[in-house]
Coordinates of N, CA and C in Angstrom, one line a residue:
M89 N 75.1 72.3 112.5 CA 75.7 73.3 113.4 C 75.4 74.6 112.9
I90 N 75.8 74.9 111.7 CA 75.2 76.1 110.9 C 74.1 76.0 110.0
N91 N 73.2 76.6 109.9 CA 72.2 76.5 108.8 C 72.6 77.9 107.9
W92 N 73.2 77.2 106.8 CA 74.0 78.3 106.1 C 73.1 79.5 105.3
N93 N 71.5 79.0 105.2 CA 70.5 79.8 104.8 C 70.5 81.2 105.5
A94 N 70.7 80.8 106.9 CA 70.6 82.0 107.7 C 71.7 82.8 107.8
I95 N 72.7 82.8 107.2 CA 73.8 83.3 107.4 C 74.0 84.3 106.1
E96 N 74.3 85.8 106.3 CA 74.8 86.8 105.1 C 76.4 87.1 105.6
S97 N 76.9 87.3 106.4 CA 78.0 87.5 106.6 C 78.9 86.6 107.5
V98 N 80.2 86.7 107.4 CA 81.0 85.5 108.2 C 82.0 86.4 108.5
F99 N 82.3 86.6 109.8 CA 83.4 87.1 110.4 C 84.4 86.2 111.1
L100 N 85.4 86.4 110.7 CA 86.4 85.5 111.1 C 87.7 85.9 111.8
D101 N 88.3 85.7 112.9 CA 89.5 85.7 113.8 C 90.4 85.2 112.8
M102 N 91.7 85.7 113.5 CA 92.9 85.3 112.4 C 93.8 84.3 113.5
D103 N 94.5 84.7 114.5 CA 95.4 84.0 115.0 C 94.6 82.8 116.0
G104 N 94.8 81.8 115.9 CA 94.1 80.8 116.6 C 93.2 80.1 116.0
T105 N 92.4 80.9 115.4 CA 91.0 80.6 114.6 C 91.6 80.0 113.0
L106 N 92.1 81.0 112.1 CA 92.5 80.4 110.9 C 93.8 79.9 110.9
L107 N 94.3 80.8 111.6 CA 96.1 80.3 111.9 C 96.5 79.4 113.3
D108 N 97.4 78.7 113.3 CA 97.7 77.8 114.6 C 98.6 78.9 115.3
L109 N 97.8 79.0 116.6 CA 98.3 79.9 117.5 C 99.9 79.0 118.2
H110 N 100.1 78.3 117.7 CA 101.7 77.7 118.1 C 102.7 78.9 118.0
F111 N 102.4 79.5 116.8 CA 103.5 80.6 116.3 C 103.7 81.7 117.6
D112 N 102.2 82.0 118.0 CA 102.6 83.4 118.7 C 102.5 82.9 120.3
N113 N 102.2 81.8 120.6 CA 102.4 81.2 122.0 C 103.8 80.9 122.0
H114 N 104.7 80.2 120.8 CA 105.8 80.2 121.1 C 106.7 81.2 121.2
F115 N 106.4 82.2 120.0 CA 107.1 83.5 120.1 C 107.0 84.5 121.6
W116 N 106.0 84.4 122.1 CA 105.9 85.1 123.4 C 106.0 84.4 124.8
R117 N 106.0 83.2 124.7 CA 106.3 82.2 125.8 C 107.8 81.8 125.8
E118 N 108.6 81.9 124.8 CA 110.0 81.4 124.6 C 110.8 82.3 123.8
F119 N 110.5 82.6 122.7 CA 111.6 83.2 121.8 C 111.7 84.7 122.2
V120 N 110.5 85.2 122.7 CA 110.8 86.7 123.0 C 111.8 86.8 124.7
P121 N 111.2 85.6 125.6 CA 112.0 85.7 126.7 C 113.4 85.6 126.5
Q122 N 113.4 84.6 125.6 CA 115.1 84.1 125.3 C 116.0 85.2 125.0
R123 N 115.6 86.0 124.1 CA 116.0 87.1 123.5 C 116.1 88.4 124.2
Y124 N 115.3 88.7 125.3 CA 115.0 89.4 126.4 C 116.3 88.9 127.5
A125 N 116.2 87.9 127.8 CA 117.5 87.1 128.8 C 118.8 87.3 128.3
Q126 N 119.3 87.3 127.1 CA 120.5 87.3 126.4 C 120.7 89.0 126.4
Q127 N 119.8 89.9 126.2 CA 120.1 91.5 126.1 C 120.4 92.0 127.7
H128 N 119.8 91.2 128.6 CA 119.9 91.5 130.0 C 120.7 90.7 131.0
D129 N 121.5 89.9 130.1 CA 122.2 88.7 130.9 C 121.5 88.3 132.3
L130 N 120.4 87.6 131.6 CA 119.4 87.0 132.5 C 119.5 85.3 132.1
D131 N 118.9 84.6 133.2 CA 118.7 83.0 133.0 C 117.2 83.3 132.4
L132 N 116.8 82.2 131.4 CA 115.3 82.2 131.0 C 114.3 82.3 131.8
D133 N 114.6 81.5 132.9 CA 113.4 81.6 134.0 C 113.2 83.0 134.7
A134 N 114.3 83.8 134.7 CA 114.4 85.2 135.3 C 113.6 86.0 134.7
A135 N 114.0 85.8 133.2 CA 113.4 86.7 132.1 C 111.8 86.4 132.1
K136 N 111.5 85.0 132.3 CA 110.0 85.0 132.1 C 109.4 85.6 133.4
A137 N 110.0 85.2 134.4 CA 109.2 85.8 135.7 C 109.1 87.6 135.6
T138 N 110.0 88.0 135.0 CA 109.9 89.6 134.7 C 109.0 89.8 133.7
L139 N 108.9 89.3 132.6 CA 108.1 89.5 131.4 C 106.7 88.9 131.7
F140 N 106.4 87.6 132.3 CA 105.2 87.0 132.3 C 103.7 88.2 132.7
P141 N 104.4 88.9 134.0 CA 103.3 89.6 134.6 C 103.3 90.7 134.0
R142 N 104.3 91.1 132.9 CA 104.1 92.8 132.4 C 103.1 92.3 131.3
F143 N 103.1 91.2 130.4 CA 102.4 90.7 129.4 C 100.7 90.8 130.4
S144 N 100.6 89.9 131.3 CA 99.3 89.6 131.5 C 98.8 91.1 132.1
A145 N 99.6 92.2 132.5 CA 98.8 93.4 133.0 C 98.1 94.1 131.7
V146 N 98.8 93.8 130.8 CA 98.1 94.6 129.4 C 97.1 93.7 128.6
E147 N 96.9 92.3 128.8 CA 96.1 91.4 128.3 C 94.7 92.0 127.9
G148 N 94.2 92.0 127.0 CA 92.9 92.2 126.6 C 92.9 93.9 126.0
T149 N 93.9 94.3 126.2 CA 93.8 95.6 125.4 C 94.6 95.8 124.3
L150 N 94.3 97.1 123.7 CA 95.1 97.0 122.5 C 96.5 96.8 122.4
D151 N 97.2 97.4 123.5 CA 98.7 97.5 123.7 C 99.2 96.2 123.6
W152 N 98.5 94.9 124.4 CA 98.7 93.5 124.2 C 99.3 93.1 123.0
Y153 N 98.4 94.0 121.8 CA 98.5 93.1 120.5 C 99.5 93.8 119.7
C154 N 100.0 95.3 120.3 CA 100.6 96.2 119.4 C 102.1 95.8 119.5
V155 N 102.6 95.6 118.4 CA 104.3 95.0 118.3 C 104.9 96.4 118.7
D156 N 104.7 97.6 118.0 CA 105.2 98.9 118.2 C 105.3 99.1 119.9
Y157 N 104.4 99.1 120.6 CA 104.2 99.1 122.3 C 105.4 97.9 122.5
W158 N 105.4 96.8 122.5 CA 106.3 96.0 123.0 C 107.6 96.3 122.9
S159 N 107.8 96.4 121.2 CA 109.3 97.1 120.8 C 109.8 98.2 121.9
N160 N 108.9 99.2 122.1 CA 109.6 100.2 123.2 C 109.7 100.0 124.5
E161 N 108.6 99.0 124.8 CA 108.7 98.4 126.2 C 109.7 97.6 126.7
L162 N 110.2 96.9 125.8 CA 111.2 95.7 126.0 C 112.6 96.0 125.5
G163 N 112.8 96.9 124.4 CA 114.2 97.5 124.0 C 114.3 96.2 122.7
L164 N 113.3 95.6 122.0 CA 113.5 94.8 121.3 C 112.7 94.9 119.8
D165 N 113.3 94.9 118.8 CA 112.7 94.9 117.7 C 111.5 93.6 117.4
I166 N 110.5 93.8 117.8 CA 109.6 92.8 117.7 C 109.3 92.2 116.1
P167 N 109.0 93.3 115.5 CA 108.7 92.9 114.2 C 109.6 91.9 113.5
S168 N 111.2 92.4 113.7 CA 112.1 91.6 113.3 C 112.2 90.0 113.8
L169 N 112.1 90.2 115.3 CA 111.9 88.7 115.7 C 111.0 88.0 115.1
K170 N 109.7 88.5 114.7 CA 108.5 87.6 114.2 C 109.2 87.4 112.9
Q171 N 109.8 88.0 112.3 CA 110.3 88.0 110.8 C 111.2 86.5 111.0
E172 N 112.1 86.5 111.8 CA 113.0 85.5 112.1 C 112.2 84.1 112.2
L173 N 110.9 84.1 112.8 CA 110.1 82.9 113.4 C 109.1 82.7 112.2
H174 N 109.1 83.3 111.1 CA 107.9 83.1 110.1 C 107.7 82.0 109.7
H175 N 108.6 81.1 109.7 CA 108.4 79.8 109.0 C 107.5 78.9 110.2
L176 N 107.1 79.4 111.3 CA 106.3 78.8 112.2 C 104.7 79.2 112.1
I177 N 104.6 80.0 111.1 CA 103.1 80.5 110.8 C 102.7 79.8 109.8
S178 N 101.4 79.0 110.5 CA 100.8 78.1 109.4 C 99.4 78.1 109.4
V179 N 98.7 77.8 108.7 CA 97.2 77.6 108.2 C 96.3 76.4 109.0
H180 N 95.4 76.6 109.8 CA 94.8 75.4 110.4 C 94.0 74.5 109.1
P181 N 94.0 73.2 109.5 CA 93.5 72.4 108.7 C 92.1 72.8 108.0
H182 N 91.9 72.7 106.5 CA 90.6 72.9 106.0 C 89.9 74.2 106.1
V183 N 91.0 75.2 106.6 CA 90.3 76.4 106.3 C 90.4 77.0 105.0
V184 N 91.3 76.9 104.0 CA 91.1 77.1 102.6 C 90.1 76.8 102.1
D185 N 89.7 75.5 102.4 CA 88.4 74.9 101.7 C 87.3 75.4 102.1
F186 N 87.0 75.8 103.7 CA 86.1 76.6 104.3 C 85.9 77.9 103.8
L187 N 86.7 78.7 103.2 CA 87.0 80.2 102.8 C 86.2 79.8 101.4
D188 N 86.9 79.2 100.4 CA 86.1 79.2 99.1 C 84.9 78.4 99.1
A189 N 84.6 77.6 99.9 CA 83.0 77.2 99.9 C 82.1 78.2 100.3
V190 N 82.7 79.3 101.3 CA 81.7 80.3 101.8 C 81.8 81.3 100.9
R191 N 82.8 81.5 99.9 CA 82.6 82.5 98.9 C 81.5 81.9 97.7
R192 N 81.4 81.0 97.6 CA 80.7 80.2 96.5 C 79.3 80.3 97.0
R193 N 79.1 80.2 98.1 CA 77.7 80.3 98.7 C 77.1 81.8 98.7
G194 N 78.3 82.6 98.4 CA 77.7 84.1 98.1 C 77.7 84.8 99.4
K195 N 78.6 84.6 100.4 CA 78.5 85.0 101.9 C 79.5 86.1 101.5
R196 N 79.1 87.0 102.4 CA 80.2 88.3 102.7 C 81.4 87.6 104.0
L197 N 82.6 87.7 103.1 CA 83.5 86.9 104.4 C 85.0 88.3 104.8
V198 N 84.9 88.1 105.9 CA 85.3 89.7 106.6 C 86.3 88.8 107.8
L199 N 87.5 89.0 107.4 CA 88.9 89.0 108.6 C 88.8 90.0 109.6
V200 N 88.5 89.7 110.7 CA 88.3 90.8 111.8 C 89.6 90.3 112.9
T201 N 90.7 91.1 113.2 CA 91.6 90.5 113.9 C 92.3 91.8 114.8
N202 N 92.8 91.5 116.1 CA 93.5 92.3 116.8 C 94.8 92.3 116.5
A203 N 95.4 91.7 116.0 CA 96.7 91.5 115.4 C 97.0 92.9 115.0
H204 N 98.1 93.3 115.4 CA 98.9 94.7 114.8 C 99.2 94.7 113.2
Q205 N 99.0 95.6 112.5 CA 99.1 95.7 111.1 C 100.4 95.6 110.8
K206 N 101.6 95.3 111.4 CA 102.9 94.8 110.9 C 102.6 93.3 111.2
S207 N 101.9 92.4 112.4 CA 102.0 91.1 112.3 C 100.9 90.6 111.0
L208 N 99.9 91.5 110.9 CA 98.9 91.0 110.0 C 99.3 91.0 108.3
R209 N 100.4 91.9 108.4 CA 100.9 92.1 107.0 C 102.0 90.7 106.8
L210 N 102.6 90.3 107.7 CA 103.8 89.2 107.6 C 102.9 88.1 107.6
K211 N 101.5 87.9 108.0 CA 100.8 86.5 108.2 C 100.3 86.4 106.9
M212 N 99.6 87.6 106.3 CA 99.2 87.5 105.0 C 100.0 87.3 103.9
E213 N 101.2 87.6 104.0 CA 102.4 87.3 103.1 C 102.6 85.7 103.2
R214 N 103.0 85.3 104.4 CA 103.4 83.9 104.8 C 102.3 83.0 104.1
T215 N 100.9 83.4 104.4 CA 99.5 82.3 104.4 C 99.2 82.6 102.9
Q216 N 99.3 83.6 102.3 CA 98.4 84.3 101.1 C 97.0 84.3 101.2
L217 N 96.2 84.2 102.4 CA 95.0 84.1 102.7 C 94.2 85.4 102.3
A218 N 94.9 86.5 102.2 CA 94.3 88.0 101.9 C 93.1 87.7 100.8
G219 N 93.3 87.3 99.8 CA 92.5 87.5 98.6 C 91.3 86.7 98.7
H220 N 91.4 85.7 99.9 CA 89.8 85.1 100.1 C 88.7 86.0 100.7
F221 N 89.0 87.2 101.0 CA 88.5 88.2 102.1 C 87.8 89.3 101.3
N222 N 86.4 89.6 101.3 CA 85.9 90.7 100.9 C 86.3 91.9 101.7
A223 N 86.7 91.9 103.0 CA 87.3 92.6 103.7 C 88.3 92.4 104.9
I224 N 89.3 93.1 105.1 CA 90.1 92.6 106.1 C 90.2 94.1 106.8
I225 N 89.4 93.5 108.3 CA 89.6 94.5 109.5 C 90.6 94.6 110.6
C226 N 91.3 95.6 110.8 CA 92.5 95.5 111.9 C 91.7 96.5 112.9
T227 N 91.7 96.2 114.3 CA 90.9 96.7 115.1 C 91.9 97.7 115.5
H228 N 93.2 97.9 115.2 CA 93.9 99.1 115.9 C 93.5 100.2 115.0
E229 N 92.7 100.1 114.0 CA 92.3 101.4 112.9 C 91.1 102.0 113.8
F230 N 90.5 101.4 114.9 CA 89.3 101.9 115.5 C 89.9 102.0 117.0
G231 N 91.2 102.0 117.3 CA 91.4 102.1 118.7 C 90.7 101.4 119.6
I232 N 90.3 100.0 119.3 CA 89.6 99.5 120.4 C 89.7 97.9 120.1
P233 N 89.9 96.9 121.2 CA 89.9 95.6 120.5 C 88.5 95.0 120.5
K234 N 88.5 93.5 120.1 CA 87.3 93.1 119.9 C 86.7 92.6 121.3
E235 N 87.6 92.7 122.3 CA 86.8 92.2 123.7 C 85.9 93.1 124.3
H236 N 85.9 94.6 123.5 CA 84.9 95.1 124.0 C 83.7 95.5 123.2
A237 N 82.7 95.5 123.7 CA 81.3 95.5 123.0 C 81.5 96.9 121.8
D238 N 82.0 98.1 122.5 CA 82.0 99.2 121.6 C 82.8 99.0 120.3
F239 N 83.6 98.1 120.5 CA 84.1 97.8 118.9 C 83.1 97.3 117.9
W240 N 82.2 96.7 118.2 CA 81.4 96.0 117.3 C 80.4 97.4 116.7
S241 N 80.2 98.1 117.5 CA 79.3 99.3 117.3 C 79.9 100.0 116.2
R242 N 81.2 100.2 116.5 CA 82.3 100.9 115.3 C 82.4 100.5 114.0
L243 N 82.4 99.1 114.4 CA 82.6 98.0 113.2 C 81.4 98.0 112.1
Q244 N 80.1 97.9 112.9 CA 78.9 98.1 112.2 C 79.0 99.5 111.4
K245 N 79.6 100.4 111.6 CA 79.3 101.6 110.9 C 80.3 101.6 109.4
R246 N 81.4 100.8 109.7 CA 82.4 100.5 108.7 C 82.1 99.3 107.5
E247 N 81.8 98.3 108.5 CA 81.0 96.9 107.7 C 80.0 96.6 108.0
P248 N 78.6 97.1 107.5 CA 77.5 97.1 108.0 C 76.9 95.8 107.7
F249 N 76.6 95.2 109.0 CA 75.9 93.9 108.8 C 74.7 93.7 109.8
D250 N 74.1 92.6 109.2 CA 72.5 92.4 110.2 C 73.1 91.5 111.5
R251 N 73.0 91.8 112.4 CA 73.3 90.7 113.7 C 72.6 89.4 113.6
Q252 N 71.6 89.6 113.3 CA 70.4 88.3 113.3 C 71.2 87.3 112.0
F253 N 71.9 87.8 111.1 CA 72.1 86.7 110.1 C 73.9 86.9 110.0
T254 N 74.4 87.3 110.9 CA 76.2 87.0 111.0 C 76.5 85.7 112.1
L255 N 77.5 85.3 111.4 CA 78.2 84.4 112.1 C 79.9 84.9 112.4
L256 N 80.3 84.9 113.6 CA 81.6 84.9 114.0 C 82.3 83.9 114.3
V257 N 83.2 83.5 114.1 CA 84.2 82.5 114.7 C 85.6 82.8 115.0
D258 N 85.7 82.7 116.6 CA 87.0 83.4 117.1 C 87.4 82.2 118.5
D259 N 88.6 82.2 118.6 CA 89.2 81.5 119.6 C 89.2 82.0 121.1
S260 N 88.7 83.2 121.0 CA 88.6 84.1 122.4 C 87.5 84.0 123.1
V261 N 87.1 83.7 124.3 CA 85.8 83.5 124.6 C 85.5 85.1 125.0
P262 N 86.4 85.8 125.7 CA 86.3 87.5 125.8 C 85.4 88.1 124.6
V263 N 86.0 87.6 123.6 CA 85.6 88.5 122.2 C 84.1 87.8 121.9
L264 N 84.0 86.6 122.1 CA 82.7 86.2 121.9 C 81.5 86.5 122.8
K265 N 82.1 86.6 123.9 CA 81.2 87.3 124.8 C 80.6 88.7 124.6
A266 N 81.6 89.6 124.1 CA 81.7 91.1 123.7 C 80.4 91.1 122.3
A267 N 80.8 90.0 121.4 CA 80.0 90.1 120.2 C 78.5 89.7 120.6
R268 N 78.4 88.9 121.5 CA 77.0 88.1 122.0 C 76.1 89.6 122.7
D269 N 77.3 90.1 123.2 CA 76.4 91.5 124.2 C 76.1 92.5 123.3
Y270 N 76.7 92.5 121.9 CA 76.4 93.7 120.8 C 74.9 93.0 120.2
G271 N 74.6 91.5 120.2 CA 73.6 91.0 119.6 C 74.1 90.0 118.5
I272 N 75.4 89.6 118.0 CA 75.3 88.9 117.2 C 75.1 87.4 117.2
S273 N 74.3 86.8 116.7 CA 73.2 85.8 116.7 C 74.3 84.4 116.8
H274 N 74.9 84.3 115.6 CA 75.6 83.1 115.5 C 77.1 83.0 116.0
L275 N 77.7 82.4 117.0 CA 79.0 82.3 117.6 C 79.6 81.1 117.7
L276 N 80.8 80.9 117.2 CA 81.3 79.6 117.4 C 82.9 79.9 118.1
A277 N 83.1 79.2 118.7 CA 84.3 79.0 119.5 C 85.2 78.0 118.9
V278 N 86.6 78.0 118.9 CA 87.6 76.9 118.6 C 88.3 76.2 119.9
R279 N 88.3 75.0 119.6 CA 88.7 74.0 120.8 C 90.2 74.1 120.7
R280 N 91.0 74.0 119.8 CA 92.2 73.8 119.5 C 92.8 74.9 118.8
P281 N 93.1 76.4 119.3 CA 93.8 77.0 118.4 C 95.1 76.8 118.4
D282 N 95.8 76.4 119.5 CA 97.1 75.7 119.1 C 97.5 74.3 119.3
T283 N 97.8 74.0 118.0 CA 98.0 72.8 117.6 C 98.8 71.7 118.2
Q284 N 99.7 72.4 119.0 CA 100.6 71.8 120.1 C 100.4 71.6 121.3
S285 N 98.9 71.9 121.7 CA 98.4 72.1 123.1 C 97.3 71.4 123.2
P286 N 96.7 70.6 124.1 CA 95.3 69.9 124.1 C 94.3 70.9 123.9
P287 N 93.3 70.1 123.3 CA 92.1 70.9 123.0 C 91.4 71.2 124.3
R288 N 90.6 72.7 124.2 CA 90.1 73.3 125.4 C 88.6 72.9 125.8
E289 N 88.3 72.9 126.9 CA 87.0 72.9 127.3 C 86.2 74.0 127.0
V290 N 85.3 74.3 126.0 CA 84.5 75.5 125.9 C 83.1 75.4 126.7
S291 N 82.6 75.9 127.6 CA 81.2 75.5 128.0 C 80.2 76.5 127.5
E292 N 80.5 77.5 127.2 CA 79.7 79.0 127.3 C 79.1 79.2 125.7
F293 N 80.2 78.7 124.7 CA 79.6 78.7 123.4 C 79.9 77.4 122.7
A294 N 79.0 77.2 121.6 CA 79.3 75.9 120.6 C 81.2 75.9 120.0
A295 N 81.4 75.0 119.9 CA 83.0 75.0 119.5 C 82.9 74.0 118.3
I296 N 84.0 74.1 117.6 CA 84.5 73.3 116.5 C 86.0 73.1 116.6
D297 N 86.0 71.6 116.2 CA 87.5 71.2 116.3 C 88.3 71.4 115.1
S298 N 87.4 71.6 113.8 CA 88.3 72.2 113.0 C 87.0 72.9 111.7
F299 N 87.3 73.6 111.0 CA 86.5 74.0 110.3 C 85.7 73.3 109.1
L300 N 86.2 72.0 109.2 CA 85.5 70.8 108.4 C 84.1 70.5 109.1
D301 N 84.0 71.2 110.6 CA 82.7 70.8 111.0 C 81.5 71.9 110.4
I302 N 82.0 72.8 110.0 CA 80.9 74.0 109.4 C 81.0 73.8 108.1
L303 N 81.9 73.1 107.4 CA 82.1 73.3 106.1 C 80.7 73.2 105.1
P304 N 80.2 74.2 104.4 CA 79.0 74.2 103.5 C 79.1 73.2 102.6
E305 N 77.8 72.6 102.4 CA 77.9 71.5 101.4 C 78.1 72.3 100.0

């Protein structure tokens, strides 16, 4: 699936790609509505009916990923709530083996995430993955998420890369489309970002079931 001789830089997403998206899905779909319901004396269904449209309205923007934005919007301490559920944060199978193998091949390994800095810090503390990367890029530093082609041009100035020899693995199809529009040649989707949900059908991009599929020899 990947000719590793044609790859110089490897860009990897975090949530849903390296880490099981179950944590984030459960947090936003169940845990936050539960706490919001308690705070506003609502039943859970009413809380979800209130919150889910608000979530959808900013999906794909930097606000969607910003814990400070949601703390202000909802009157909840989102970082503290994430800390309560930190035991659910987990690394997908074969990720560490993959990271080690890529580094042994001499490739530049970069984490590129839309996660807010506070979420990123919590997840790196929980998983101890930070030391595997040559660089960690948080889109909040750029003021624009990966879903926008302009992000990739801004990233190019910070983290120079040759588009022809760069691999991006991400669970978000809109992100992969933006990277394709920018000219990144090697793009892979993730079929099962959330291990508690069925695999997804991904038609527009090649996709992996796990990092074992592309583990360098």
